[in-house]
Amino acid sequence: MSVIKHLISWKDWTDSEIEELLNFAIYVKQNRVYFSGHMAGRSMAMLFQKTSTRTRVSFEAGMTELGGHAIFLDWMSSNFSLSDIDFEAEYLSRNVSIIMARLKKNEDLLVLKDGSQVPVINGCCNLFHPCQSLADILTIVMDRPKDWKSTNICYIGVHNNVVNSLIGITAALGIHLTLVTPIASEESKVKEIIDRGLAKKTLSWETDVNQAVKNADYIYTDTWVDMEFFNDPAYKKEKEERISLMMPYQVNMELIKNSKAKIMHDMPIHAGYEITRDVVKSERSIIFSQSENRLDAQKAVILKLLENA
Ligand code: CP
């Protein structure tokens, strides 16, 4: 029996598998028409326990462009909210060819994966966002096709799921990542991933944000407050504390004036907090190309995971 390949995090992928996937994503982006029809007659289940714009739209549009079909399932209005996750996952996998899930907890996603008989893609959990990081690197390759490997990404913000996936993918590909992360809780960090970055000498930390941006080719930021808590009144005090602590690290015109770096953000953007509106709209911003590349990156993931299925 063949082992099912999933994309839960880069932890389970070797360096060469990740590079092969990236090269395939470049090929898929450059040959969009060629792949239309490759998923004909196949369905994907998309399960969401949290809100989304990009992940939902890009996976659904991606399946349509590949000639397949995507089924949206909201956690609360499906029976995932009532039953055992692995039972519901096994049922799903007897009807669809592939599952994409955005769950709050990585441990629940692992239960879903164990119940599934088809590949499972992590559409963002508390610890990882692998599809986002693949699209991020695809964006850098498209921006600097000749020397993308020798670039320096500077991430400024809170250590979160996006950071864990960035550490994993940059370590695998040999790209340098500098973290300016004043908030980095033990729960948010994944030792195995950090060790991979340290072993490959692709990961470092900087506390002086002005120093960090000087040698950066890309400045990357993300929300300071997780999406599920942003408008939650119970989280109001912690949100205010975070904003006050993080405000000196805002990506604004003053910060970027001494740097030539291009600007990245995985979206949704909270303008006036982690980044200012003028930076988002500036010529240096590649944010909307970055979000567009979710489509191509994820089509490559779907095709690759179903290659042997
Ligand atoms: N970046 C990202 O995953 O966007 P959504 O939360 O809108 O899906």
Short mmCIF file of N, CA, C and O in Angstrom, two decimals, residues 7-13 15 18 104-106 122 124-134 136-137 153 155-173 175 177-181 183-198 202-205 220-223 226 266:
data_model
loop_
_atom_site.label_atom_id
_atom_site.label_comp_id
_atom_site.label_asym_id
_atom_site.label_seq_id
_atom_site.Cartn_x
_atom_site.Cartn_y
_atom_site.Cartn_z
N LEU A 7 0.26 17.69 2.98
CA LEU A 7 1.01 18.91 3.27
C LEU A 7 0.43 19.53 4.54
O LEU A 7 -0.50 20.33 4.50
N ILE A 8 0.99 19.12 5.67
CA ILE A 8 0.58 19.68 6.96
C ILE A 8 1.59 20.75 7.37
O ILE A 8 1.22 21.83 7.80
N SER A 9 2.87 20.41 7.25
CA SER A 9 3.93 21.40 7.49
C SER A 9 5.16 20.96 6.71
O SER A 9 5.24 19.81 6.27
N TRP A 10 6.17 21.84 6.61
CA TRP A 10 7.40 21.48 5.89
C TRP A 10 8.23 20.48 6.68
O TRP A 10 9.19 19.92 6.16
N LYS A 11 7.87 20.24 7.93
CA LYS A 11 8.59 19.25 8.76
C LYS A 11 8.64 17.90 8.07
O LYS A 11 9.59 17.15 8.24
N ASP A 12 7.53 17.57 7.36
CA ASP A 12 7.40 16.24 6.76
C ASP A 12 7.95 16.18 5.33
O ASP A 12 7.76 15.18 4.65
N TRP A 13 8.54 17.25 4.86
CA TRP A 13 9.04 17.31 3.49
C TRP A 13 10.56 17.52 3.51
O TRP A 13 11.06 18.34 4.27
N ASP A 15 14.30 18.62 1.88
CA ASP A 15 14.74 19.80 1.12
C ASP A 15 14.49 19.60 -0.38
O ASP A 15 13.98 20.50 -1.06
N ILE A 18 10.81 19.84 -1.33
CA ILE A 18 10.32 21.24 -1.30
C ILE A 18 10.80 21.99 -2.55
O ILE A 18 10.02 22.70 -3.19
N LYS A 104 -8.40 25.36 13.78
CA LYS A 104 -7.76 26.20 14.80
C LYS A 104 -6.53 25.51 15.37
O LYS A 104 -5.51 26.14 15.61
N LYS A 105 -6.65 24.19 15.62
CA LYS A 105 -5.55 23.50 16.32
C LYS A 105 -4.86 22.50 15.40
O LYS A 105 -5.52 21.65 14.79
N ASN A 106 -3.53 22.54 15.39
CA ASN A 106 -2.74 21.58 14.62
C ASN A 106 -3.06 20.14 15.04
O ASN A 106 -3.12 19.24 14.21
N ASN A 122 -2.94 21.55 4.68
CA ASN A 122 -3.17 22.50 5.77
C ASN A 122 -3.43 23.89 5.18
O ASN A 122 -2.54 24.50 4.59
N CYS A 124 -3.92 26.50 6.92
CA CYS A 124 -3.51 27.38 8.02
C CYS A 124 -4.09 26.88 9.34
O CYS A 124 -5.31 26.82 9.50
N CYS A 125 -3.20 26.52 10.26
CA CYS A 125 -3.61 26.17 11.63
C CYS A 125 -2.85 27.08 12.58
O CYS A 125 -2.18 28.01 12.13
N ASN A 126 -2.92 26.82 13.86
CA ASN A 126 -2.24 27.69 14.82
C ASN A 126 -0.71 27.68 14.66
O ASN A 126 -0.04 28.65 14.99
N LEU A 127 -0.16 26.59 14.08
CA LEU A 127 1.30 26.48 14.01
C LEU A 127 1.90 26.69 12.62
O LEU A 127 3.06 27.09 12.52
N PHE A 128 1.15 26.40 11.57
CA PHE A 128 1.75 26.42 10.23
C PHE A 128 0.80 27.00 9.18
O PHE A 128 -0.42 26.85 9.30
N HIS A 129 1.41 27.58 8.14
CA HIS A 129 0.66 28.04 6.98
C HIS A 129 1.53 27.74 5.74
O HIS A 129 2.04 28.66 5.08
N PRO A 130 1.72 26.45 5.41
CA PRO A 130 2.68 26.10 4.36
C PRO A 130 2.33 26.64 2.98
O PRO A 130 3.23 27.04 2.22
N CYS A 131 1.04 26.68 2.64
CA CYS A 131 0.65 27.16 1.31
C CYS A 131 1.03 28.63 1.13
O CYS A 131 1.44 29.05 0.06
N GLN A 132 0.87 29.39 2.22
CA GLN A 132 1.25 30.81 2.16
C GLN A 132 2.74 30.94 1.88
O GLN A 132 3.16 31.72 1.01
N SER A 133 3.55 30.16 2.59
CA SER A 133 5.00 30.31 2.42
C SER A 133 5.46 29.86 1.04
O SER A 133 6.41 30.43 0.48
N LEU A 134 4.80 28.88 0.46
CA LEU A 134 5.15 28.46 -0.92
C LEU A 134 4.84 29.61 -1.89
O LEU A 134 5.65 29.94 -2.77
N ASP A 136 4.77 32.72 -1.11
CA ASP A 136 5.72 33.81 -0.81
C ASP A 136 7.02 33.61 -1.59
O ASP A 136 7.55 34.54 -2.20
N ILE A 137 7.53 32.38 -1.55
CA ILE A 137 8.80 32.13 -2.25
C ILE A 137 8.60 32.16 -3.77
O ILE A 137 9.45 32.67 -4.50
N ILE A 153 15.33 37.80 3.42
CA ILE A 153 13.97 38.20 3.82
C ILE A 153 14.04 38.65 5.28
O ILE A 153 14.61 37.95 6.11
N TYR A 155 11.57 39.41 8.29
CA TYR A 155 10.20 39.37 8.80
C TYR A 155 10.13 40.21 10.07
O TYR A 155 10.90 40.00 11.02
N ILE A 156 9.18 41.15 10.08
CA ILE A 156 9.01 42.02 11.26
C ILE A 156 7.59 41.81 11.80
O ILE A 156 6.61 42.09 11.10
N GLY A 157 7.49 41.32 13.02
CA GLY A 157 6.16 41.13 13.59
C GLY A 157 6.16 40.13 14.72
O GLY A 157 7.17 39.95 15.40
N VAL A 158 5.04 39.46 14.88
CA VAL A 158 4.86 38.47 15.94
C VAL A 158 5.26 37.11 15.38
O VAL A 158 4.93 36.80 14.23
N HIS A 159 5.94 36.31 16.19
CA HIS A 159 6.27 34.94 15.74
C HIS A 159 4.97 34.14 15.69
O HIS A 159 4.34 33.90 16.72
N ASN A 160 4.59 33.69 14.50
CA ASN A 160 3.29 33.01 14.35
C ASN A 160 3.40 31.84 13.37
O ASN A 160 4.50 31.44 12.99
N ASN A 161 2.26 31.33 12.93
CA ASN A 161 2.20 30.19 12.00
C ASN A 161 2.91 30.48 10.67
O ASN A 161 3.58 29.62 10.10
N VAL A 162 2.77 31.71 10.19
CA VAL A 162 3.42 32.11 8.93
C VAL A 162 4.93 32.05 9.10
O VAL A 162 5.66 31.56 8.22
N VAL A 163 5.42 32.51 10.25
CA VAL A 163 6.86 32.50 10.51
C VAL A 163 7.39 31.05 10.54
O VAL A 163 8.43 30.76 9.94
N ASN A 164 6.68 30.16 11.21
CA ASN A 164 7.15 28.76 11.26
C ASN A 164 7.29 28.18 9.85
O ASN A 164 8.25 27.47 9.56
N SER A 165 6.33 28.49 9.00
CA SER A 165 6.40 27.95 7.63
C SER A 165 7.48 28.63 6.81
O SER A 165 8.15 28.00 5.99
N LEU A 166 7.69 29.93 7.06
CA LEU A 166 8.78 30.64 6.38
C LEU A 166 10.14 30.08 6.79
O LEU A 166 11.03 29.90 5.96
N ILE A 167 10.29 29.78 8.08
CA ILE A 167 11.57 29.20 8.56
C ILE A 167 11.81 27.87 7.84
O ILE A 167 12.91 27.61 7.35
N GLY A 168 10.77 27.04 7.77
CA GLY A 168 10.91 25.72 7.15
C GLY A 168 11.27 25.80 5.69
O GLY A 168 12.21 25.13 5.23
N ILE A 169 10.58 26.64 4.94
CA ILE A 169 10.81 26.66 3.49
C ILE A 169 12.13 27.36 3.14
O ILE A 169 12.84 26.93 2.24
N THR A 170 12.49 28.41 3.89
CA THR A 170 13.76 29.09 3.60
C THR A 170 14.94 28.18 3.95
O THR A 170 15.95 28.16 3.24
N ALA A 171 14.82 27.41 5.03
CA ALA A 171 15.89 26.46 5.40
C ALA A 171 16.07 25.43 4.28
O ALA A 171 17.19 25.13 3.88
N ALA A 172 14.96 24.91 3.78
CA ALA A 172 15.05 23.88 2.73
C ALA A 172 15.69 24.43 1.46
O ALA A 172 16.41 23.71 0.77
N LEU A 173 15.43 25.71 1.15
CA LEU A 173 15.87 26.27 -0.12
C LEU A 173 17.17 27.07 -0.02
O LEU A 173 17.72 27.51 -1.03
N ILE A 175 17.58 30.05 1.59
CA ILE A 175 17.34 31.51 1.56
C ILE A 175 17.49 32.04 2.99
O ILE A 175 17.01 31.40 3.94
N LEU A 177 16.68 34.18 6.26
CA LEU A 177 15.52 34.80 6.90
C LEU A 177 15.97 35.43 8.22
O LEU A 177 16.51 34.75 9.09
N THR A 178 15.74 36.75 8.34
CA THR A 178 16.02 37.45 9.61
C THR A 178 14.70 37.74 10.28
O THR A 178 13.79 38.30 9.66
N LEU A 179 14.60 37.37 11.55
CA LEU A 179 13.36 37.62 12.29
C LEU A 179 13.54 38.78 13.26
O LEU A 179 14.49 38.81 14.04
N VAL A 180 12.61 39.73 13.20
CA VAL A 180 12.51 40.78 14.22
C VAL A 180 11.16 40.53 14.88
O VAL A 180 10.11 40.98 14.40
N THR A 181 11.18 39.74 15.91
CA THR A 181 9.92 39.23 16.51
C THR A 181 9.91 39.48 18.02
O THR A 181 10.23 38.58 18.81
N ILE A 183 7.52 39.65 20.00
CA ILE A 183 6.58 38.73 20.67
C ILE A 183 6.77 37.35 20.03
O ILE A 183 6.52 37.17 18.83
N ALA A 184 7.27 36.40 20.84
CA ALA A 184 7.51 35.04 20.34
C ALA A 184 7.29 34.07 21.50
O ALA A 184 8.23 33.72 22.22
N SER A 185 6.03 33.68 21.69
CA SER A 185 5.72 32.80 22.82
C SER A 185 6.25 31.40 22.55
O SER A 185 6.44 31.00 21.40
N GLU A 186 6.48 30.65 23.63
CA GLU A 186 6.98 29.27 23.49
C GLU A 186 5.98 28.42 22.71
O GLU A 186 6.36 27.56 21.93
N GLU A 187 4.66 28.66 22.91
CA GLU A 187 3.63 27.86 22.21
C GLU A 187 3.66 28.10 20.70
O GLU A 187 3.27 27.23 19.92
N SER A 188 4.08 29.31 20.30
CA SER A 188 4.05 29.63 18.86
C SER A 188 5.27 29.09 18.13
O SER A 188 5.26 28.97 16.90
N LYS A 189 6.34 28.77 18.86
CA LYS A 189 7.58 28.34 18.20
C LYS A 189 7.62 26.81 18.08
O LYS A 189 7.12 26.11 18.95
N VAL A 190 8.20 26.33 16.99
CA VAL A 190 8.31 24.88 16.78
C VAL A 190 9.81 24.54 16.71
O VAL A 190 10.49 24.90 15.75
N LYS A 191 10.30 23.87 17.77
CA LYS A 191 11.74 23.63 17.91
C LYS A 191 12.35 22.92 16.69
O LYS A 191 13.41 23.32 16.19
N GLU A 192 11.65 21.90 16.20
CA GLU A 192 12.17 21.12 15.07
C GLU A 192 12.43 22.02 13.84
O GLU A 192 13.41 21.85 13.11
N ILE A 193 11.51 22.96 13.64
CA ILE A 193 11.64 23.86 12.49
C ILE A 193 12.78 24.85 12.71
O ILE A 193 13.60 25.11 11.82
N ILE A 194 12.85 25.40 13.93
CA ILE A 194 13.92 26.35 14.24
C ILE A 194 15.27 25.66 14.12
O ILE A 194 16.23 26.21 13.54
N ASP A 195 15.36 24.42 14.59
CA ASP A 195 16.62 23.66 14.49
C ASP A 195 17.03 23.46 13.04
O ASP A 195 18.21 23.49 12.71
N ARG A 196 16.04 23.25 12.16
CA ARG A 196 16.35 23.09 10.73
C ARG A 196 16.96 24.38 10.16
O ARG A 196 17.94 24.34 9.43
N GLY A 197 16.38 25.51 10.55
CA GLY A 197 16.90 26.80 10.10
C GLY A 197 18.30 27.06 10.64
O GLY A 197 19.17 27.57 9.93
N LEU A 198 18.52 26.70 11.90
CA LEU A 198 19.84 26.93 12.51
C LEU A 198 20.88 26.00 11.88
O LEU A 198 22.00 26.42 11.59
N THR A 202 20.37 29.42 7.84
CA THR A 202 19.53 30.34 7.07
C THR A 202 18.72 31.26 7.98
O THR A 202 18.03 32.15 7.49
N LEU A 203 18.79 31.02 9.29
CA LEU A 203 17.90 31.73 10.22
C LEU A 203 18.71 32.56 11.22
O LEU A 203 19.67 32.06 11.80
N SER A 204 18.28 33.81 11.39
CA SER A 204 18.90 34.62 12.46
C SER A 204 17.86 35.59 13.01
O SER A 204 16.78 35.77 12.41
N TRP A 205 18.19 36.21 14.13
CA TRP A 205 17.30 37.17 14.78
C TRP A 205 18.02 38.50 14.90
O TRP A 205 19.25 38.56 15.01
N TYR A 220 8.89 41.71 5.25
CA TYR A 220 7.63 40.94 5.31
C TYR A 220 6.99 41.19 6.66
O TYR A 220 7.65 41.06 7.71
N THR A 221 5.72 41.55 6.68
CA THR A 221 5.03 41.68 7.95
C THR A 221 3.67 40.99 7.91
O THR A 221 3.18 40.59 6.85
N ASP A 222 3.09 40.85 9.08
CA ASP A 222 1.80 40.14 9.21
C ASP A 222 1.06 40.74 10.41
O ASP A 222 1.65 41.48 11.21
N THR A 223 -0.19 40.37 10.56
CA THR A 223 -1.01 40.89 11.65
C THR A 223 -0.35 40.63 13.02
O THR A 223 0.31 39.61 13.21
N ASP A 226 -3.95 37.43 16.02
CA ASP A 226 -4.49 36.35 15.20
C ASP A 226 -5.91 36.69 14.74
O ASP A 226 -6.69 37.30 15.48
N ASP A 266 1.13 38.85 3.97
CA ASP A 266 0.31 37.71 3.52
C ASP A 266 -1.18 38.03 3.47
O ASP A 266 -1.95 37.23 2.91
#
